JSON list of C-alpha atoms in Angstrom, two decimals:
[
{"chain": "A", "resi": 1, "resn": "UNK", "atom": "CA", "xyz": [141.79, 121.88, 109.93]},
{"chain": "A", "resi": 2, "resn": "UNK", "atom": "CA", "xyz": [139.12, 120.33, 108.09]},
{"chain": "A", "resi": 3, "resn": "UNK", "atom": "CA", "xyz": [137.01, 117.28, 108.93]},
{"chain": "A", "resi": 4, "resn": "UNK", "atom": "CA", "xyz": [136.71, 115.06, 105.65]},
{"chain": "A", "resi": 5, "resn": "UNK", "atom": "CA", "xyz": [133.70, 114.09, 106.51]},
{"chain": "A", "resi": 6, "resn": "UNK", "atom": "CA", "xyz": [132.22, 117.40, 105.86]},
{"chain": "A", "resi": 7, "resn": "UNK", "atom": "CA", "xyz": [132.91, 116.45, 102.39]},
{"chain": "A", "resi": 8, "resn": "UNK", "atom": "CA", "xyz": [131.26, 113.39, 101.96]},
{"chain": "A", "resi": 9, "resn": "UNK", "atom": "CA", "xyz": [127.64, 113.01, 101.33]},
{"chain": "A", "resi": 10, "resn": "UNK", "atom": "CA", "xyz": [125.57, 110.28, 103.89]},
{"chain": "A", "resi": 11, "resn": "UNK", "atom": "CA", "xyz": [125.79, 107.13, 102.88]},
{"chain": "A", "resi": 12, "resn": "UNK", "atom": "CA", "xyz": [122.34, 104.72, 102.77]},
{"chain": "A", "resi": 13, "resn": "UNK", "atom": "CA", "xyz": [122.07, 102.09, 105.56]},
{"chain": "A", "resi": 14, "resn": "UNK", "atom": "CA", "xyz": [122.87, 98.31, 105.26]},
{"chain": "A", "resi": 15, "resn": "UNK", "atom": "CA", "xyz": [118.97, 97.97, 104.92]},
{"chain": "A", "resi": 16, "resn": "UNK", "atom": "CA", "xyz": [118.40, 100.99, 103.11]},
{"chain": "A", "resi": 17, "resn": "UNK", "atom": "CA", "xyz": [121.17, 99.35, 100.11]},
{"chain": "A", "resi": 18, "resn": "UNK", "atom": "CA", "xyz": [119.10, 95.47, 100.92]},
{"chain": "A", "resi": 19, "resn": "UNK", "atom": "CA", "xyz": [115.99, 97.65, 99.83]},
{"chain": "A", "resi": 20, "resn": "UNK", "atom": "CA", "xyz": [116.87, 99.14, 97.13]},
{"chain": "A", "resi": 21, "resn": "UNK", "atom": "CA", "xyz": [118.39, 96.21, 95.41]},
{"chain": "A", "resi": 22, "resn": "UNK", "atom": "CA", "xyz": [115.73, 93.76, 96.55]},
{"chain": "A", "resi": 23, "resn": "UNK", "atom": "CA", "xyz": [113.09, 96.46, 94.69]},
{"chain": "A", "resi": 24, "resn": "UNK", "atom": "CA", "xyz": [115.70, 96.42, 91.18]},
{"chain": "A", "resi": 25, "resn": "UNK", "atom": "CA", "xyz": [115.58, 92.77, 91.35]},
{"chain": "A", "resi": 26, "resn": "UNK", "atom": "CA", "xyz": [111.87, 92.08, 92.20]},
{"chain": "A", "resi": 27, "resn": "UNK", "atom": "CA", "xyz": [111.24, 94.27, 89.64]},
{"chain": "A", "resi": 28, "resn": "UNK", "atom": "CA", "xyz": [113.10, 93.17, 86.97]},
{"chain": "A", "resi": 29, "resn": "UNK", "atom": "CA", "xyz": [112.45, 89.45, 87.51]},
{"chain": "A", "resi": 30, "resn": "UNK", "atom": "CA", "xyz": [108.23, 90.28, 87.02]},
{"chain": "A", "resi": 31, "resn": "UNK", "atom": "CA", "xyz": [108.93, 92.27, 84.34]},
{"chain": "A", "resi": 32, "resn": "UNK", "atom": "CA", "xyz": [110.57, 89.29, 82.91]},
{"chain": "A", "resi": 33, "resn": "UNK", "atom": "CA", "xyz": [108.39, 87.38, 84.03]},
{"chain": "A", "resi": 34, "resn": "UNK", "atom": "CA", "xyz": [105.00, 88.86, 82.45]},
{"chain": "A", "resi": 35, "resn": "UNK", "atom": "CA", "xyz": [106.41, 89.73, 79.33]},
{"chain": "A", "resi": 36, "resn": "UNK", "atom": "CA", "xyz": [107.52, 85.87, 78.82]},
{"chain": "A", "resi": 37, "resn": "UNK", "atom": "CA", "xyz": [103.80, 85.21, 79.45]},
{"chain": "A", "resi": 38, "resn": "UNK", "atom": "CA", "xyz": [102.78, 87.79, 77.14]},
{"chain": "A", "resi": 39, "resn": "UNK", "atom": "CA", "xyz": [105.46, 86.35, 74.47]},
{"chain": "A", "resi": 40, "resn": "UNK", "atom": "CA", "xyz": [104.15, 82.74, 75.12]},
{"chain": "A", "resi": 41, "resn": "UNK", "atom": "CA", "xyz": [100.48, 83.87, 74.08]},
{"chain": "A", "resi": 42, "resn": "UNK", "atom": "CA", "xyz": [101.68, 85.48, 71.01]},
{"chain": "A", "resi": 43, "resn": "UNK", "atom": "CA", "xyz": [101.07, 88.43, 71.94]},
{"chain": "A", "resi": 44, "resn": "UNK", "atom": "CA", "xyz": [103.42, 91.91, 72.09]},
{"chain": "A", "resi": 45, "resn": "UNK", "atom": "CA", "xyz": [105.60, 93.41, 74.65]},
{"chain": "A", "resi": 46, "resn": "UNK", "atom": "CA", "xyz": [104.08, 95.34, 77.96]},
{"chain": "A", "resi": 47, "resn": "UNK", "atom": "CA", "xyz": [105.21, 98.67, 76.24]},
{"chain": "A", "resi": 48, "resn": "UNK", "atom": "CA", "xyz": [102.42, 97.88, 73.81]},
{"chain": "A", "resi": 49, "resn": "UNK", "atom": "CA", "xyz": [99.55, 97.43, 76.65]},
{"chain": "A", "resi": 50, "resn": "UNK", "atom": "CA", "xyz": [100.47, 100.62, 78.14]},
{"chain": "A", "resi": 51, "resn": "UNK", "atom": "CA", "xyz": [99.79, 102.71, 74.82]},
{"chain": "A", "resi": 52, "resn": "UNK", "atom": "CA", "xyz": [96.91, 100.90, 73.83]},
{"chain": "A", "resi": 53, "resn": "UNK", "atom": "CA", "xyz": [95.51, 100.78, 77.88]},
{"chain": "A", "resi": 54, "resn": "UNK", "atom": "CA", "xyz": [96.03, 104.85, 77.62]},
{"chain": "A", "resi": 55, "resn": "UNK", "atom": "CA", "xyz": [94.47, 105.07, 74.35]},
{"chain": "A", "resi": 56, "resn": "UNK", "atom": "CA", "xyz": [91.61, 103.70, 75.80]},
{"chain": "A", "resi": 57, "resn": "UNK", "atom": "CA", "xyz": [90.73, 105.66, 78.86]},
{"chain": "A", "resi": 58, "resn": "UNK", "atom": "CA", "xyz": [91.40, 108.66, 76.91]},
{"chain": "A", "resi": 59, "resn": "UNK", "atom": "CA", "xyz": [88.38, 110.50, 75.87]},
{"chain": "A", "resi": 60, "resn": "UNK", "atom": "CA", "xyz": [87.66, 109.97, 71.89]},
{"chain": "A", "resi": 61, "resn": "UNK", "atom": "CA", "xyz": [90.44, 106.78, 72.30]},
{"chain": "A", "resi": 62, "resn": "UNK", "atom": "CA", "xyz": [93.06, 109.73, 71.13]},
{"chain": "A", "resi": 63, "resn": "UNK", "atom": "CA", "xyz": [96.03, 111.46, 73.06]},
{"chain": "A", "resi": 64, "resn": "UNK", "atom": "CA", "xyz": [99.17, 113.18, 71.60]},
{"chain": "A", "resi": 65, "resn": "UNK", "atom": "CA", "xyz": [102.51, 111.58, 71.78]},
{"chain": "A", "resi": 66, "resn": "UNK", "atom": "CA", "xyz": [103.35, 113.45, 74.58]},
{"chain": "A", "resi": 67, "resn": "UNK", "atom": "CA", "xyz": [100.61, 112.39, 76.74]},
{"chain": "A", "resi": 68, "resn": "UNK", "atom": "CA", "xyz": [101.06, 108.81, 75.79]},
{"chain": "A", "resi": 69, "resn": "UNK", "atom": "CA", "xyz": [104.92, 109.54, 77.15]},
{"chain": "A", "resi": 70, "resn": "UNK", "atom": "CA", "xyz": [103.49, 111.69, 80.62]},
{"chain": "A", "resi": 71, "resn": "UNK", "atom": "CA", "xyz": [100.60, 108.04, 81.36]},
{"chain": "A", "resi": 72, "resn": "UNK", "atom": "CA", "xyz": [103.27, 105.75, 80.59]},
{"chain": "A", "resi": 73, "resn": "UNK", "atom": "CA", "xyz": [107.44, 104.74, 81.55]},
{"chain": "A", "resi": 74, "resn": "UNK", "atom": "CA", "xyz": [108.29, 105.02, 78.26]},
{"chain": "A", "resi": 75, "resn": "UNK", "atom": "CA", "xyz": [110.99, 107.68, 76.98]},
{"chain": "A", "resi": 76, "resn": "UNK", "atom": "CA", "xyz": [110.02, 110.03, 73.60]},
{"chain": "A", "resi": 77, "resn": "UNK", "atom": "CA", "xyz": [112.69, 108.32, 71.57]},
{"chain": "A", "resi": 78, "resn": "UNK", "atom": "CA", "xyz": [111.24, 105.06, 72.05]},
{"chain": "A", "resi": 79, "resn": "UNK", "atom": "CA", "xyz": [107.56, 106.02, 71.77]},
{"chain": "A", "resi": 80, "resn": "UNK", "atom": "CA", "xyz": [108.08, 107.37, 68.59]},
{"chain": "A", "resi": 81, "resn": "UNK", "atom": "CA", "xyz": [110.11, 103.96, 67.17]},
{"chain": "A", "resi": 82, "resn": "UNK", "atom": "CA", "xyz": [106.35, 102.01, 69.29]},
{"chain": "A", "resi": 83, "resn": "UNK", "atom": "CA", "xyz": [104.35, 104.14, 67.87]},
{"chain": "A", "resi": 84, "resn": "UNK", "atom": "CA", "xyz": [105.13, 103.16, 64.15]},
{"chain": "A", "resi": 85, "resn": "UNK", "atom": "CA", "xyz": [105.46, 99.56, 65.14]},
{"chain": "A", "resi": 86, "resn": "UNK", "atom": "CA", "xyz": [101.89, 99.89, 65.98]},
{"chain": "A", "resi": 87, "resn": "UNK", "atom": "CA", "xyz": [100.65, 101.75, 63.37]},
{"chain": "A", "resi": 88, "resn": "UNK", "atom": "CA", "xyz": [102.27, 99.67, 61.21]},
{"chain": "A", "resi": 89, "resn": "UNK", "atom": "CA", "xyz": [100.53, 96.40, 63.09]},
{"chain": "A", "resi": 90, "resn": "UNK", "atom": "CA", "xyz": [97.50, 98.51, 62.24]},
{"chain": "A", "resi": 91, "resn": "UNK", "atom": "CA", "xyz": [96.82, 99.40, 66.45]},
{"chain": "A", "resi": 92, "resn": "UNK", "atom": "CA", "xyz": [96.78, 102.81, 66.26]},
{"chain": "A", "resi": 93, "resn": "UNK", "atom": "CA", "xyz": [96.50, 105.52, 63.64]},
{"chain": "A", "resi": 94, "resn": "UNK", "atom": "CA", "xyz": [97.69, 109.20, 63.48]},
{"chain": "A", "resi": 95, "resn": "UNK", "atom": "CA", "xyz": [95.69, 112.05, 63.11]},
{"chain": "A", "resi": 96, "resn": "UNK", "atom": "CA", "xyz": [96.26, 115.19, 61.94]},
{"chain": "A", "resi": 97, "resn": "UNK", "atom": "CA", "xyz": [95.74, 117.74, 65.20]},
{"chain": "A", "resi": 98, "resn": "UNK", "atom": "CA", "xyz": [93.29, 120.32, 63.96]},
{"chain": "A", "resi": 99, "resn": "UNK", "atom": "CA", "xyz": [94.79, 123.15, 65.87]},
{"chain": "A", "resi": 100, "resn": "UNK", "atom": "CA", "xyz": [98.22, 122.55, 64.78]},
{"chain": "A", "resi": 101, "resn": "UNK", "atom": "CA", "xyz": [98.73, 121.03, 61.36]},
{"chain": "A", "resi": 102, "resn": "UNK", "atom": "CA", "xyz": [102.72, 120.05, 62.82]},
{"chain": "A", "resi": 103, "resn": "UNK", "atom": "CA", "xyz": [101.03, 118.10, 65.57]},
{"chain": "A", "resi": 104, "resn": "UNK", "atom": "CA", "xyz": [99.26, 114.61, 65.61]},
{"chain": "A", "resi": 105, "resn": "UNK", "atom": "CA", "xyz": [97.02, 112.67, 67.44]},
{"chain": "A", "resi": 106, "resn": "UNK", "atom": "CA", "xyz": [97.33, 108.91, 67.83]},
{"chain": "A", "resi": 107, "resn": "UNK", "atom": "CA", "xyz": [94.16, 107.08, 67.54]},
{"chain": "A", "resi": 108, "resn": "UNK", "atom": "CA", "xyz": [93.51, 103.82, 69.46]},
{"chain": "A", "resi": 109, "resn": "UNK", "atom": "CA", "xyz": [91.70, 101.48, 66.35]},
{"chain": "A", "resi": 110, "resn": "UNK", "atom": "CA", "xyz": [89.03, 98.61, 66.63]},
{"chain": "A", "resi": 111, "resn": "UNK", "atom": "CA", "xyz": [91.87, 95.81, 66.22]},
{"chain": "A", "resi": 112, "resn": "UNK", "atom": "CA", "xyz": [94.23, 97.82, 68.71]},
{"chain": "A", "resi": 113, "resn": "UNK", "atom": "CA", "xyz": [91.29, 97.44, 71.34]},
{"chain": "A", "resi": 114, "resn": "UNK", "atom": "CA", "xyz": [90.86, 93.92, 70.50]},
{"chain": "A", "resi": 115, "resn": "UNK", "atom": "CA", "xyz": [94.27, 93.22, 71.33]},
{"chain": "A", "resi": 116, "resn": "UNK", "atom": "CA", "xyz": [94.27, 95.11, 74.50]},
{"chain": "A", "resi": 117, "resn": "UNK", "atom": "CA", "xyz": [91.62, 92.86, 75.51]},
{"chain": "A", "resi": 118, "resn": "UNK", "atom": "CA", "xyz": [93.42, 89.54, 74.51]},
{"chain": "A", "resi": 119, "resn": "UNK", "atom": "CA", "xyz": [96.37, 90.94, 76.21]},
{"chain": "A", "resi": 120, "resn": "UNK", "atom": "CA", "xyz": [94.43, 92.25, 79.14]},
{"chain": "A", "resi": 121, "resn": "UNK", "atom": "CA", "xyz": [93.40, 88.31, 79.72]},
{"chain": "A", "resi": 122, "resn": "UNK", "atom": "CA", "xyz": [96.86, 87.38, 80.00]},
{"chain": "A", "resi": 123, "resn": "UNK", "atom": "CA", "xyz": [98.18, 90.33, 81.94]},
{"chain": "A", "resi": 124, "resn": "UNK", "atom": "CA", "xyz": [95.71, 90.11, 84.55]},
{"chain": "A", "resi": 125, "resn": "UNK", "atom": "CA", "xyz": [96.50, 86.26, 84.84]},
{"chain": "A", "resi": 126, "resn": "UNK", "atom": "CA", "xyz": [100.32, 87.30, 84.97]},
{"chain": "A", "resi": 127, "resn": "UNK", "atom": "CA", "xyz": [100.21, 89.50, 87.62]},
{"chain": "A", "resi": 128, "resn": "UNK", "atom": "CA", "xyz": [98.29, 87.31, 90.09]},
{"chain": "A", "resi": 129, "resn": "UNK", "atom": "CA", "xyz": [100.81, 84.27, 89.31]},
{"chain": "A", "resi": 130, "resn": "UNK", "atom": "CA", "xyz": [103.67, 86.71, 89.93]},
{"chain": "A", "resi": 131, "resn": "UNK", "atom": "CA", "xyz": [102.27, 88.37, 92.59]},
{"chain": "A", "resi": 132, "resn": "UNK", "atom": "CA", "xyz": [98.76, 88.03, 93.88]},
{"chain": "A", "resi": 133, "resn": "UNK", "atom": "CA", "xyz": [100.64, 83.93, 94.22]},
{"chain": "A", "resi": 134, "resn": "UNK", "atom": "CA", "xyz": [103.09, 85.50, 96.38]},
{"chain": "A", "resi": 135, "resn": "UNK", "atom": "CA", "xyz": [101.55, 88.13, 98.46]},
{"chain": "A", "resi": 136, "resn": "UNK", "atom": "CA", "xyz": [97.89, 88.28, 100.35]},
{"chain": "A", "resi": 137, "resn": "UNK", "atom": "CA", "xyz": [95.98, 91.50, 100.35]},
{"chain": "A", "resi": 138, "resn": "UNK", "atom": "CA", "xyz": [97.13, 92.65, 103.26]},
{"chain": "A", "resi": 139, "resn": "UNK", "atom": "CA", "xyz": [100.99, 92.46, 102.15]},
{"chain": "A", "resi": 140, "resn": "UNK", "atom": "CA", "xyz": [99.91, 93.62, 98.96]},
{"chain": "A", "resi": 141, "resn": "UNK", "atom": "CA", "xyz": [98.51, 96.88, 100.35]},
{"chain": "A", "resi": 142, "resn": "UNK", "atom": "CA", "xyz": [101.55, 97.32, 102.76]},
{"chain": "A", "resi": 143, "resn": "UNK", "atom": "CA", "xyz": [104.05, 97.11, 99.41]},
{"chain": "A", "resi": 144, "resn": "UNK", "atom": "CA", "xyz": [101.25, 99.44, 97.82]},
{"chain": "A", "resi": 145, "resn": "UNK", "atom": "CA", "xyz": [101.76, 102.07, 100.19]},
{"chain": "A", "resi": 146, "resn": "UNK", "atom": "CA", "xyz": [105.60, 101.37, 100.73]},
{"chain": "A", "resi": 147, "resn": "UNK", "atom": "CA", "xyz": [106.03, 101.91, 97.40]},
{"chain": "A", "resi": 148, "resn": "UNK", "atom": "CA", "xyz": [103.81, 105.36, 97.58]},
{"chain": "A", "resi": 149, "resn": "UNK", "atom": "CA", "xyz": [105.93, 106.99, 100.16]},
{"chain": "A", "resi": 150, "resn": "UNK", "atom": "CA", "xyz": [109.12, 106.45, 97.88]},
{"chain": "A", "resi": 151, "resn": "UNK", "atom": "CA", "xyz": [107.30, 107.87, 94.58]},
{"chain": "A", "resi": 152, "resn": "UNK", "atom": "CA", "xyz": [106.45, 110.66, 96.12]},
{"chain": "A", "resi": 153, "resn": "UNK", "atom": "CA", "xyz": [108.05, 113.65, 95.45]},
{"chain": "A", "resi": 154, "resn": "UNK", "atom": "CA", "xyz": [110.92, 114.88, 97.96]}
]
């Protein structure tokens, strides 16, 4: 005769279930949170900052879409619909890549680094209001490395 519970798969904790929604929530509230500051400056969504933040740091302001998707949270389909919203706002630019005439580089431009700089103002602001506010830096570091030991990888 067999045991049913050697069917079933553990289930979390009380706290283990408190944690994980508690981390949803936090996270969707700031997110909410700083892209409602973002909107009341005028300026465009967090998705936006990421590209043009990666764009950036990349050597020659350049990277192919699929390094923009591996820096960022942001899935191919939607990069690719961002991307032309960008280019389009005159941010970025595409590039033909010289070593494959199918591929393309995307090009950080002068007015997509001055708007990572006006948005960088208001980000940084953001996340001290809806955070830094909230937590001192010793909290801060202790969520910091809480949150490292469940990103890494099992």
């Amino acid at each position: 005769m067999s045991d049913k519970s050697d069917f079933e798969s553990p289930r979390p904790s009380p706290a283990v279930t408190r944690a994980w929604v508690r981390l949803m929530r936090t996270q969707q509230i700031v997110l909410a949170a700083i892209e409602q500051d973002l909107k009341a400056a005028d300026l465009p969504p967090l998705g936006w900052y990421d590209v043009l933040l990666e764009l950036a740091r990349a050597t020659g302001g350049r990277l192919r879409p699929y390094e923009i998707e591996e820096r960022t949270l942001l899935a191919q389909h939607n990069l690719s619909r961002l991307l032309d919203r960008m280019e389009k706002a005159g941010f970025v630019h595409r590039e033909i890549f010289s070593e494959d005439g199918r591929g393309r580089w995307v090009v950080i431009t002068e007015a997509g680094s001055a708007m990572r700089s006006r948005m960088s103002a208001v980000y940084a602001s953001a996340l001290q209001r809806h955070l830094g506010d909230k937590l001192d830096d010793a909290q801060a570091d202790q969520l910091a490395e809480l949150l490292a030991v469940l990103s890494r990888a099992s």
